[in-house]
Coordinates of C-alpha atoms and ligand atoms in Angstrom, one line a residue:
M192 CA -15.4 86.3 -47.7
K193 CA -15.2 89.8 -46.2
S194 CA -15.1 90.9 -42.6
Q195 CA -18.8 91.7 -42.6
D196 CA -19.7 88.1 -43.8
Y197 CA -17.8 86.5 -40.9
I198 CA -19.5 88.9 -38.5
A199 CA -22.9 87.9 -39.9
L200 CA -22.1 84.2 -39.4
D201 CA -21.2 84.8 -35.8
E202 CA -24.4 86.8 -35.3
K203 CA -26.6 84.1 -36.9
Y204 CA -25.1 80.9 -35.5
G205 CA -23.3 82.0 -32.4
A206 CA -25.0 82.5 -29.0
H207 CA -25.0 86.2 -28.3
N208 CA -23.1 86.0 -25.0
Y209 CA -20.5 88.5 -26.2
H210 CA -20.6 91.9 -27.9
P211 CA -17.3 92.0 -29.8
L212 CA -15.8 95.1 -31.5
P213 CA -16.7 94.8 -35.2
V214 CA -13.3 93.6 -36.4
V215 CA -12.3 90.2 -37.8
I216 CA -8.8 88.9 -37.2
S217 CA -7.5 86.4 -39.7
W218 CA -3.7 86.6 -39.1
A219 CA -1.5 87.6 -36.3
E220 CA 2.2 87.9 -35.3
G221 CA 3.9 89.4 -32.3
C222 CA 1.8 92.4 -31.2
R223 CA 0.1 92.9 -34.6
V224 CA -3.0 91.4 -36.1
R225 CA -4.6 91.7 -39.6
D226 CA -8.2 91.5 -40.9
P227 CA -9.2 89.6 -44.1
E228 CA -9.0 92.9 -46.0
G229 CA -5.3 93.2 -45.1
K230 CA -5.6 96.1 -42.6
Q231 CA -3.1 95.8 -39.8
Y232 CA -3.7 96.7 -36.1
Y233 CA -1.8 96.8 -32.9
D234 CA -3.4 94.3 -30.5
F235 CA -3.7 96.2 -27.2
L236 CA -5.9 93.6 -25.5
S237 CA -3.8 90.4 -25.9
A238 CA -6.8 88.2 -25.5
Y239 CA -7.2 89.6 -21.9
S240 CA -3.5 88.9 -21.3
A241 CA -3.5 85.4 -22.7
V242 CA -1.0 86.4 -25.4
N243 CA 1.8 87.9 -23.2
Q244 CA 4.4 86.1 -25.3
G245 CA 3.0 87.7 -28.5
H246 CA 1.0 86.0 -31.2
R247 CA 2.5 82.8 -32.6
H248 CA 5.8 83.1 -30.8
P249 CA 8.2 81.0 -33.0
A250 CA 9.6 79.0 -30.0
I251 CA 6.1 78.0 -28.8
I252 CA 4.9 77.2 -32.3
Q253 CA 7.9 74.9 -32.7
A254 CA 7.1 73.2 -29.4
V255 CA 3.6 72.6 -30.6
K256 CA 4.7 71.2 -34.0
D257 CA 7.2 68.8 -32.3
Q258 CA 4.7 67.6 -29.8
L259 CA 2.0 67.0 -32.5
D260 CA 4.4 64.5 -34.0
A261 CA 4.7 62.5 -30.8
V262 CA 1.6 62.3 -28.6
T263 CA -1.2 64.9 -27.8
L264 CA -3.6 63.3 -25.3
T265 CA -3.3 60.5 -22.8
S266 CA -5.7 61.5 -20.0
R267 CA -4.5 61.1 -16.5
A268 CA -5.3 57.4 -16.5
F269 CA -1.7 57.0 -17.7
H270 CA 1.5 59.1 -17.2
N271 CA 2.9 61.0 -20.1
D272 CA 6.5 62.1 -20.7
K273 CA 5.7 65.9 -20.7
M274 CA 3.5 66.7 -17.7
G275 CA 6.1 66.2 -15.0
L276 CA 8.6 68.3 -16.8
F277 CA 6.0 71.0 -17.2
L278 CA 4.9 71.0 -13.6
Q279 CA 8.6 71.0 -12.5
K280 CA 9.2 74.1 -14.6
L281 CA 6.0 75.8 -13.3
C282 CA 7.0 75.1 -9.7
D283 CA 10.5 76.5 -10.4
F284 CA 9.0 79.6 -12.0
T285 CA 6.5 80.2 -9.3
G286 CA 8.4 79.1 -6.2
Y287 CA 5.8 76.5 -5.0
E288 CA 6.2 72.8 -4.2
M289 CA 3.4 71.4 -6.3
A290 CA 1.0 72.2 -9.2
L291 CA -2.3 70.8 -10.3
P292 CA -3.0 71.4 -14.0
M293 CA -6.4 72.2 -15.4
N294 CA -7.6 74.0 -18.6
T295 CA -9.5 77.2 -18.2
G296 CA -9.1 79.9 -15.6
A297 CA -12.5 79.3 -14.1
E298 CA -11.4 75.7 -13.5
A299 CA -8.3 76.8 -11.7
V300 CA -10.4 79.0 -9.4
E301 CA -12.8 76.1 -8.8
T302 CA -9.8 73.9 -8.0
A303 CA -8.5 76.5 -5.5
L304 CA -12.0 76.8 -3.8
K305 CA -12.2 73.0 -3.5
A306 CA -8.6 72.8 -2.1
A307 CA -9.5 75.5 0.4
R308 CA -12.8 73.8 1.5
R309 CA -11.1 70.4 1.9
W310 CA -8.1 72.0 3.7
G311 CA -10.5 73.7 6.0
V312 CA -12.0 70.4 7.2
E313 CA -8.9 68.3 7.1
K314 CA -6.2 70.7 8.4
K315 CA -8.1 73.4 10.3
G316 CA -10.9 71.3 11.8
V317 CA -13.9 73.2 10.3
Q318 CA -17.0 71.0 10.1
N319 CA -17.8 70.0 6.5
G320 CA -20.6 72.2 5.1
K321 CA -19.7 75.1 7.3
Q322 CA -16.6 76.3 5.4
E323 CA -16.7 80.1 4.5
I324 CA -14.6 81.8 1.9
I325 CA -14.2 85.6 1.9
C326 CA -14.3 87.2 -1.6
V327 CA -14.5 90.9 -2.5
E328 CA -16.8 93.2 -4.4
E329 CA -16.2 93.8 -8.2
N330 CA -14.3 90.5 -8.4
F331 CA -13.9 88.6 -11.6
H332 CA -12.9 84.9 -11.3
G333 CA -14.7 83.3 -14.2
R334 CA -18.1 82.1 -15.3
T335 CA -19.0 78.8 -13.6
I336 CA -21.9 78.6 -11.2
A337 CA -19.7 78.4 -8.1
V338 CA -17.5 81.2 -9.4
I339 CA -20.3 83.6 -10.3
S340 CA -21.7 82.9 -6.8
M341 CA -18.9 85.2 -5.6
S342 CA -19.8 87.9 -8.1
N343 CA -21.8 91.1 -7.5
D344 CA -21.9 91.9 -11.3
P345 CA -25.5 91.7 -12.5
D346 CA -24.4 90.7 -16.0
S347 CA -22.6 87.6 -14.6
T348 CA -25.3 86.6 -12.1
V349 CA -28.8 87.5 -13.1
N350 CA -31.3 84.6 -13.3
Y351 CA -28.5 82.0 -12.7
G352 CA -29.7 81.0 -9.2
P353 CA -29.7 79.1 -7.0
Y354 CA -26.2 80.2 -6.2
V355 CA -23.5 78.4 -4.3
T356 CA -23.4 79.3 -0.6
G357 CA -20.4 79.7 1.7
F358 CA -19.1 83.0 0.3
V359 CA -18.9 86.2 2.3
R360 CA -18.3 89.3 0.2
V361 CA -16.6 92.4 1.5
P362 CA -15.3 95.7 -0.1
Y363 CA -12.1 95.4 -2.1
A364 CA -8.9 97.3 -1.1
K365 CA -9.9 97.4 2.6
A366 CA -8.0 94.9 4.6
E367 CA -10.0 95.7 7.8
A368 CA -13.2 94.6 6.0
I369 CA -11.6 91.2 5.5
E370 CA -10.6 90.9 9.1
A371 CA -14.0 91.9 10.3
A372 CA -15.6 89.1 8.2
V373 CA -13.4 86.3 9.6
T374 CA -15.2 83.6 11.7
P375 CA -13.9 80.3 13.1
N376 CA -15.3 78.7 9.9
T377 CA -13.3 80.9 7.5
V378 CA -11.0 78.8 5.4
A379 CA -9.8 81.2 2.7
V380 CA -9.7 84.7 1.3
I381 CA -9.7 85.0 -2.5
I382 CA -8.7 88.2 -4.3
E383 CA -7.2 89.5 -7.5
P384 CA -4.0 91.4 -6.7
I385 CA -5.1 94.0 -9.3
Q386 CA -8.8 93.8 -10.4
G387 CA -8.5 93.4 -14.2
E388 CA -12.1 93.1 -15.4
A389 CA -13.3 95.7 -12.8
G390 CA -11.2 98.2 -14.9
V391 CA -7.6 97.6 -13.8
Y392 CA -8.3 98.7 -10.3
V393 CA -5.0 98.8 -8.4
P394 CA -5.4 98.6 -4.6
P395 CA -3.4 100.9 -2.3
V396 CA 0.1 99.9 -1.5
G397 CA 0.2 97.6 1.5
Y398 CA -3.2 96.0 0.9
L399 CA -1.8 92.6 -0.3
K400 CA 0.6 92.4 2.5
A401 CA -2.1 93.2 5.0
V402 CA -4.3 90.5 3.6
R403 CA -1.4 88.1 3.8
D404 CA -0.9 89.0 7.5
I405 CA -4.6 88.6 8.3
C406 CA -4.6 85.2 6.7
T407 CA -1.5 84.1 8.6
K408 CA -2.9 85.4 11.9
H409 CA -6.2 83.6 11.6
K410 CA -4.9 80.4 9.9
I411 CA -6.7 81.1 6.7
L412 CA -5.6 80.4 3.2
F413 CA -4.7 83.4 1.0
I414 CA -5.7 82.6 -2.6
C415 CA -4.4 85.0 -5.2
D416 CA -6.1 84.9 -8.6
E417 CA -3.2 85.8 -10.9
I418 CA -4.9 84.5 -14.0
Q419 CA -4.8 88.0 -15.7
T420 CA -2.1 89.7 -13.6
G421 CA 0.4 86.8 -13.7
F422 CA 3.2 85.8 -16.0
S423 CA 5.1 89.1 -16.1
R424 CA 2.1 91.3 -17.1
T425 CA 2.5 93.8 -14.3
G426 CA 6.3 94.0 -14.4
K427 CA 6.9 91.1 -12.0
R428 CA 6.3 87.4 -12.6
F429 CA 3.3 87.7 -10.3
A430 CA 1.6 90.8 -9.0
W431 CA 1.8 89.8 -5.3
Q432 CA 5.6 90.1 -5.6
H433 CA 5.2 93.9 -5.7
E434 CA 4.5 93.5 -1.9
D435 CA 6.1 90.2 -1.2
A436 CA 2.7 88.9 -0.1
R437 CA 3.2 85.2 -1.0
P438 CA -0.2 83.5 -1.3
D439 CA -0.9 80.0 -0.2
I440 CA -2.6 79.2 -3.5
M441 CA -2.1 80.9 -6.8
C442 CA -4.7 80.5 -9.6
L443 CA -3.0 80.6 -13.0
G444 CA -4.3 80.6 -16.6
K445 CA -4.3 82.7 -19.7
A446 CA -0.6 83.4 -20.6
L447 CA 0.3 79.9 -19.2
G448 CA -1.0 78.7 -22.6
G449 CA 1.3 81.0 -24.5
G450 CA -1.5 82.3 -26.7
I451 CA -2.0 78.8 -28.2
M452 CA -4.4 76.9 -26.0
P453 CA -6.2 76.9 -22.7
I454 CA -3.9 75.9 -19.9
S455 CA -4.5 76.6 -16.2
A456 CA -3.3 75.4 -12.9
I457 CA -3.1 76.1 -9.2
V458 CA 0.2 76.0 -7.4
A459 CA 0.6 75.5 -3.6
D460 CA 2.9 73.8 -1.2
H461 CA 2.3 70.2 0.2
E462 CA 0.4 71.5 3.2
V463 CA -2.5 72.5 0.9
M464 CA -2.0 70.3 -2.2
D465 CA -1.8 67.1 -0.2
V466 CA -5.6 67.3 0.5
F467 CA -6.1 66.0 -3.0
T468 CA -6.1 62.2 -3.1
P469 CA -6.8 59.9 -6.1
G470 CA -10.3 60.4 -7.5
T471 CA -11.1 63.6 -5.5
H472 CA -10.5 66.1 -8.4
G473 CA -9.5 66.0 -12.0
S474 CA -9.9 66.9 -15.7
T475 CA -9.6 64.8 -18.8
F476 CA -7.5 67.3 -20.6
G477 CA -5.6 68.7 -17.6
G478 CA -1.9 68.1 -18.0
N479 CA -2.1 66.7 -21.5
P480 CA 1.2 66.3 -23.3
L481 CA 0.4 69.0 -25.9
A482 CA -0.6 71.5 -23.3
S483 CA 2.5 70.6 -21.2
A484 CA 4.8 71.1 -24.2
V485 CA 3.2 74.5 -24.8
G486 CA 3.4 75.4 -21.1
I487 CA 7.1 74.6 -21.0
A488 CA 7.8 76.8 -24.0
A489 CA 5.5 79.6 -22.8
L490 CA 7.4 79.8 -19.5
K491 CA 10.8 79.6 -21.2
V492 CA 9.9 82.6 -23.4
L493 CA 8.9 84.7 -20.3
V494 CA 12.3 84.0 -18.7
D495 CA 14.6 84.1 -21.8
E496 CA 13.2 87.4 -23.1
K497 CA 12.9 89.0 -19.6
L498 CA 9.4 90.0 -20.3
D499 CA 8.8 91.1 -16.7
E500 CA 11.5 93.8 -17.1
N501 CA 10.1 94.8 -20.5
A502 CA 6.6 95.2 -19.0
E503 CA 8.0 97.3 -16.1
R504 CA 10.0 99.6 -18.3
L505 CA 7.5 100.1 -21.1
G506 CA 4.6 100.4 -18.7
K507 CA 6.2 103.5 -17.1
I508 CA 6.7 105.1 -20.5
F509 CA 3.2 104.2 -21.6
R510 CA 1.5 105.8 -18.5
D511 CA 3.8 108.8 -18.6
E512 CA 2.9 109.4 -22.3
L513 CA -0.8 108.8 -21.8
R514 CA -0.9 111.3 -18.9
K515 CA 0.6 114.0 -21.2
I516 CA -2.4 113.7 -23.6
S517 CA -4.7 116.6 -23.3
C518 CA -8.2 115.3 -23.3
K519 CA -10.8 116.7 -20.9
K520 CA -12.8 113.5 -20.8
I521 CA -10.0 111.5 -19.2
V522 CA -10.3 111.2 -15.4
E523 CA -7.4 108.9 -14.7
V524 CA -4.6 106.8 -16.2
R525 CA -3.7 103.8 -14.0
G526 CA -2.1 100.4 -14.0
K527 CA 1.1 98.5 -13.3
G528 CA 3.6 97.2 -15.9
L529 CA 1.7 96.7 -19.2
L530 CA -1.7 96.2 -17.6
N531 CA -3.2 99.7 -17.8
A532 CA -6.5 101.5 -18.1
V533 CA -7.7 104.9 -19.1
V534 CA -10.8 106.0 -17.1
F535 CA -13.1 108.5 -18.8
E536 CA -15.7 110.6 -17.0
K537 CA -18.9 108.8 -15.8
G538 CA -21.5 108.1 -18.5
F539 CA -18.9 108.5 -21.3
E540 CA -19.3 105.9 -24.1
A541 CA -15.8 104.4 -24.5
W542 CA -17.1 102.0 -27.1
N543 CA -17.1 104.8 -29.6
V544 CA -13.4 105.5 -28.8
C545 CA -12.6 101.8 -29.3
I546 CA -14.2 102.1 -32.8
A547 CA -12.1 105.2 -33.5
L548 CA -9.0 103.4 -32.3
R549 CA -9.8 100.5 -34.5
D550 CA -10.1 102.8 -37.5
A551 CA -6.8 104.3 -36.6
G552 CA -5.1 100.8 -36.4
L553 CA -5.2 99.8 -32.7
L554 CA -7.5 97.3 -31.0
A555 CA -8.6 97.8 -27.4
K556 CA -11.9 97.0 -25.6
Q557 CA -13.8 99.1 -23.1
T558 CA -14.9 97.7 -19.7
H559 CA -17.8 99.0 -17.6
G560 CA -18.7 101.5 -20.3
N561 CA -16.2 104.3 -19.5
I562 CA -12.9 102.5 -19.0
I563 CA -10.5 101.3 -21.8
R564 CA -7.9 98.6 -20.9
F565 CA -4.6 98.8 -22.7
A566 CA -2.6 95.5 -22.4
P567 CA -0.3 94.8 -25.4
P568 CA 1.7 91.6 -25.7
L569 CA 4.8 91.9 -23.5
V570 CA 7.1 91.3 -26.5
I571 CA 6.2 94.8 -27.8
T572 CA 9.3 96.9 -28.5
E573 CA 9.7 100.6 -27.4
K574 CA 9.5 101.6 -31.0
E575 CA 6.2 99.8 -31.5
L576 CA 4.9 101.1 -28.2
R577 CA 5.6 104.7 -29.2
E578 CA 4.0 104.2 -32.6
A579 CA 0.9 102.9 -30.8
I580 CA 0.9 105.8 -28.3
E581 CA 0.8 108.2 -31.3
I582 CA -2.3 106.4 -32.6
I583 CA -3.9 106.7 -29.1
R584 CA -2.8 110.4 -28.9
K585 CA -4.4 111.2 -32.2
V586 CA -7.7 109.6 -31.3
F587 CA -7.9 111.0 -27.8
T588 CA -7.0 114.6 -28.7
A589 CA -9.8 114.5 -31.3
L590 CA -12.4 113.7 -28.7
Ligands
PLP230 C1 -10.0 85.6 -17.3 C2 -10.0 85.4 -15.9 C3 -10.6 84.3 -15.2 C4 -11.3 83.2 -16.0 O1 -10.5 82.6 -17.0 P1 -11.2 81.7 -18.1 O2 -10.1 81.0 -18.8 O3 -11.9 82.7 -19.0 O4 -12.1 80.7 -17.4 C5 -10.5 84.2 -13.9 N1 -9.9 85.2 -13.1 C6 -9.4 86.3 -13.7 C7 -8.7 87.3 -12.8 C8 -9.4 86.5 -15.1 O5 -9.0 87.6 -15.6

């Protein structure tokens, strides 16, 4: 079968809830992928930062193989001999006391919202049903009904009502807007430390710290959605560390699964996590032994290969080089570490640029029409990065 045949199958039998770039991937390794015709590409999306460790990292693949020969699923009705080791490692890596494992990112966000609502009643004294959670404009936290109830993106929300109540939305990157929205019933503030889906929108320096301080002052939980920004993507293990704005709850996902399978979690200290008691929350697959083995290996790779330092160093080179490209249609190059975006002038169709990049051997995806996100696997070497930059330079200068 050829690429076009696979695409035709997707079109015919798959719901049309995505509009993928017309490229089929049938093989991958590190920061490269290949199509069925054998053409090779740099992967500059990394499955929205779920492949920070690179495709099929040998250490993670080995962990999967070993675990497949032992046990893969037990449910939480029984203990297994991997989950505790995984959560211990996750707590060590993040600096929190406890973790609650789920599967997808949206589930981690749901878990954080549930933790905050319960904490609000049990620890802050808010009446059940009155809890308010402050969220921000242009947020992306996932696709469930509760989560899209925070969104102001029409694509995510139109005709999915009735929406979940209890959310108050304020502008992003304005700490004073958050403080103005606080009431005695506010239990949490949830933000992304950098807004990924919104187009890698980096808030001004000091914002995260200001949000942290507001939350502390008003006895509100600070929830950081690090699902895309976490696990070394922005040059630190977590993006809040750029400002030392330690959240009360972190939502984690994507790269926690090492590019192999969906693994998510929230981490928090006892004060918050102890609101969960047996039967009050859960997931059949959360914390399963296979996922736990993958999670352990995925975290080990981040540490062993110092991927945070690689992201920090190569990110600077990447932005410096992109800013040197002469292309009148580019308005801004922005980002942190290896989470970057090129913003084109309003109304510009970045889709066509992504097609040209594909033809030149590099895969990236536009967001909001005129923005292209560039987020290669963090295992990329400087030599590979510079090769990729030349591809981008060629395509951009021809615009
Ligand atoms: C991808 C993402 C999610 C949702 O994760 P899923 O695994 O797709 O449910 C939530 N928040 C952020 C910031 C994300 O980037």
